């Protein structure tokens, strides 16, 4: 009865080549995924997350306070310009007038017009380069 000592083993060079091939495949796959995600990030609407931040910073108990709206421009991403407009029975605006081709988002907000007085209004945030 003879026993083979190399049963179930692989050549070291073949094992290294297999590991190299798998590593290259994973690296290529990761590169393709990274490019796909970068492309979708570049095309996303920058106004939506900016509006989220502005609404969060100016709201208490679900009521939007338009006073100090000019401070909301600090939420605009670096390298971009922005405009924030709130409309109800009157209009509050911060920032320059937005150009025609701009990322923008509009959403309804409940505005604290005065203590005890709530009005339905619209928050519009525009962001552009």
Tab-separated table of C-alpha atoms in Angstrom:
chain	number	residue	atom	x	y	z
A	1	UNK	CA	0.000	0.000	0.000
A	2	UNK	CA	1.589	3.272	-1.056
A	3	UNK	CA	0.699	6.691	0.241
A	4	UNK	CA	1.187	9.813	-1.766
A	5	UNK	CA	2.393	12.733	0.345
A	6	UNK	CA	1.284	15.393	-2.166
A	7	UNK	CA	-2.349	14.376	-2.313
A	8	UNK	CA	-4.600	17.471	-2.086
A	9	UNK	CA	-1.780	19.961	-2.456
A	10	UNK	CA	-1.140	22.482	-5.187
A	11	UNK	CA	1.988	23.761	-6.752
A	12	UNK	CA	3.115	26.981	-5.013
A	13	UNK	CA	3.429	28.849	-8.312
A	14	UNK	CA	-0.090	27.828	-9.413
A	15	UNK	CA	-1.519	28.937	-6.058
A	16	UNK	CA	0.218	32.337	-6.341
A	17	UNK	CA	-1.096	32.824	-9.877
A	18	UNK	CA	-4.630	31.985	-8.718
A	19	UNK	CA	-4.423	34.449	-5.797
A	20	UNK	CA	-3.050	37.135	-8.134
A	21	UNK	CA	-5.886	36.573	-10.619
A	22	UNK	CA	-8.549	36.834	-7.922
A	23	UNK	CA	-6.936	40.001	-6.498
A	24	UNK	CA	-6.789	41.681	-9.918
A	25	UNK	CA	-10.429	40.749	-10.554
A	26	UNK	CA	-11.560	42.268	-7.262
A	27	UNK	CA	-9.516	45.433	-7.879
A	28	UNK	CA	-11.037	45.873	-11.350
A	29	UNK	CA	-14.549	45.313	-9.986
A	30	UNK	CA	-13.971	47.866	-7.199
A	31	UNK	CA	-12.716	50.393	-9.760
A	32	UNK	CA	-15.827	50.009	-11.899
A	33	UNK	CA	-18.108	50.382	-8.860
A	34	UNK	CA	-16.156	53.457	-7.697
A	35	UNK	CA	-16.519	55.132	-11.108
A	36	UNK	CA	-20.240	54.363	-11.224
A	37	UNK	CA	-20.807	55.855	-7.779
A	38	UNK	CA	-18.673	58.916	-8.559
A	39	UNK	CA	-20.737	59.575	-11.681
A	40	UNK	CA	-24.008	59.444	-9.780
A	41	UNK	CA	-22.594	61.722	-7.047
A	42	UNK	CA	-21.593	64.358	-9.600
A	43	UNK	CA	-25.080	64.383	-11.117
A	44	UNK	CA	-27.033	64.534	-7.889
A	45	UNK	CA	-29.138	67.503	-6.922
A	46	UNK	CA	-27.151	69.445	-4.310
A	47	UNK	CA	-30.197	71.502	-3.331
A	48	UNK	CA	-32.017	68.614	-1.611
A	49	UNK	CA	-29.447	67.891	1.130
A	50	UNK	CA	-28.858	71.640	1.525
A	51	UNK	CA	-32.602	72.173	2.032
A	52	UNK	CA	-32.651	69.326	4.582
A	53	UNK	CA	-29.919	71.038	6.589
A	54	UNK	CA	-31.542	74.467	6.337
A	55	UNK	CA	-34.917	73.108	7.389
A	56	UNK	CA	-33.358	71.262	10.334
A	57	UNK	CA	-31.409	74.368	11.455
A	58	UNK	CA	-34.416	76.705	11.269
A	59	UNK	CA	-37.119	74.419	12.655
A	60	UNK	CA	-38.275	73.836	16.187
A	61	UNK	CA	-41.076	71.392	16.954
A	62	UNK	CA	-41.885	71.176	13.229
A	63	UNK	CA	-42.227	74.933	12.746
A	64	UNK	CA	-39.877	76.802	10.416
A	65	UNK	CA	-38.603	80.143	11.724
A	66	UNK	CA	-37.583	82.387	8.787
A	67	UNK	CA	-35.839	84.963	10.998
A	68	UNK	CA	-32.088	84.853	10.467
A	69	UNK	CA	-32.509	83.270	7.043
A	70	UNK	CA	-29.277	84.881	5.787
A	71	UNK	CA	-27.353	82.543	8.113
A	72	UNK	CA	-28.783	79.582	6.197
A	73	UNK	CA	-26.376	80.261	3.305
A	74	UNK	CA	-23.638	78.656	5.402
A	75	UNK	CA	-25.318	75.317	4.523
A	76	UNK	CA	-24.522	75.790	0.819
A	77	UNK	CA	-21.598	73.504	-0.173
A	78	UNK	CA	-18.172	75.077	-0.690
A	79	UNK	CA	-17.619	76.252	-4.263
A	80	UNK	CA	-21.345	76.770	-4.859
A	81	UNK	CA	-23.708	79.738	-4.641
A	82	UNK	CA	-27.168	79.517	-3.169
A	83	UNK	CA	-30.523	81.148	-2.684
A	84	UNK	CA	-33.056	80.396	0.014
A	85	UNK	CA	-36.599	81.739	-0.335
A	86	UNK	CA	-39.500	81.212	2.031
A	87	UNK	CA	-42.975	82.313	0.959
A	88	UNK	CA	-46.145	82.585	2.996
A	89	UNK	CA	-48.125	85.809	3.433
A	90	UNK	CA	-44.770	87.523	2.872
A	91	UNK	CA	-41.417	86.506	1.354
A	92	UNK	CA	-38.056	86.027	3.059
A	93	UNK	CA	-34.987	85.680	0.819
A	94	UNK	CA	-31.271	85.105	1.348
A	95	UNK	CA	-28.649	85.030	-1.404
A	96	UNK	CA	-28.532	86.223	-4.996
A	97	UNK	CA	-31.271	85.440	-7.504
A	98	UNK	CA	-30.703	81.950	-8.916
A	99	UNK	CA	-29.955	81.451	-12.628
A	100	UNK	CA	-32.405	79.541	-14.821
A	101	UNK	CA	-30.446	76.262	-14.912
A	102	UNK	CA	-29.935	75.504	-11.245
A	103	UNK	CA	-30.449	72.619	-8.850
A	104	UNK	CA	-33.474	73.513	-6.775
A	105	UNK	CA	-35.982	71.945	-4.472
A	106	UNK	CA	-39.324	73.181	-3.176
A	107	UNK	CA	-41.103	71.843	-0.153
A	108	UNK	CA	-44.010	72.853	2.048
A	109	UNK	CA	-43.207	74.118	5.543
A	110	UNK	CA	-45.190	75.323	8.509
A	111	UNK	CA	-43.933	78.789	9.364
A	112	UNK	CA	-43.989	80.407	12.756
A	113	UNK	CA	-45.059	83.896	11.649
A	114	UNK	CA	-45.460	85.146	15.210
A	115	UNK	CA	-45.921	83.548	18.633
A	116	UNK	CA	-48.982	81.348	18.354
A	117	UNK	CA	-49.478	82.033	14.620
A	118	UNK	CA	-48.633	79.269	12.135
A	119	UNK	CA	-48.888	79.689	8.376
A	120	UNK	CA	-48.467	77.277	5.546
A	121	UNK	CA	-45.558	78.264	3.316
A	122	UNK	CA	-42.992	77.069	0.803
A	123	UNK	CA	-39.239	76.696	1.251
A	124	UNK	CA	-37.274	76.903	-2.002
A	125	UNK	CA	-33.535	76.210	-2.022
A	126	UNK	CA	-31.401	76.680	-5.148
A	127	UNK	CA	-27.734	75.710	-5.467
A	128	UNK	CA	-25.436	76.342	-8.449
A	129	UNK	CA	-21.789	76.766	-9.439
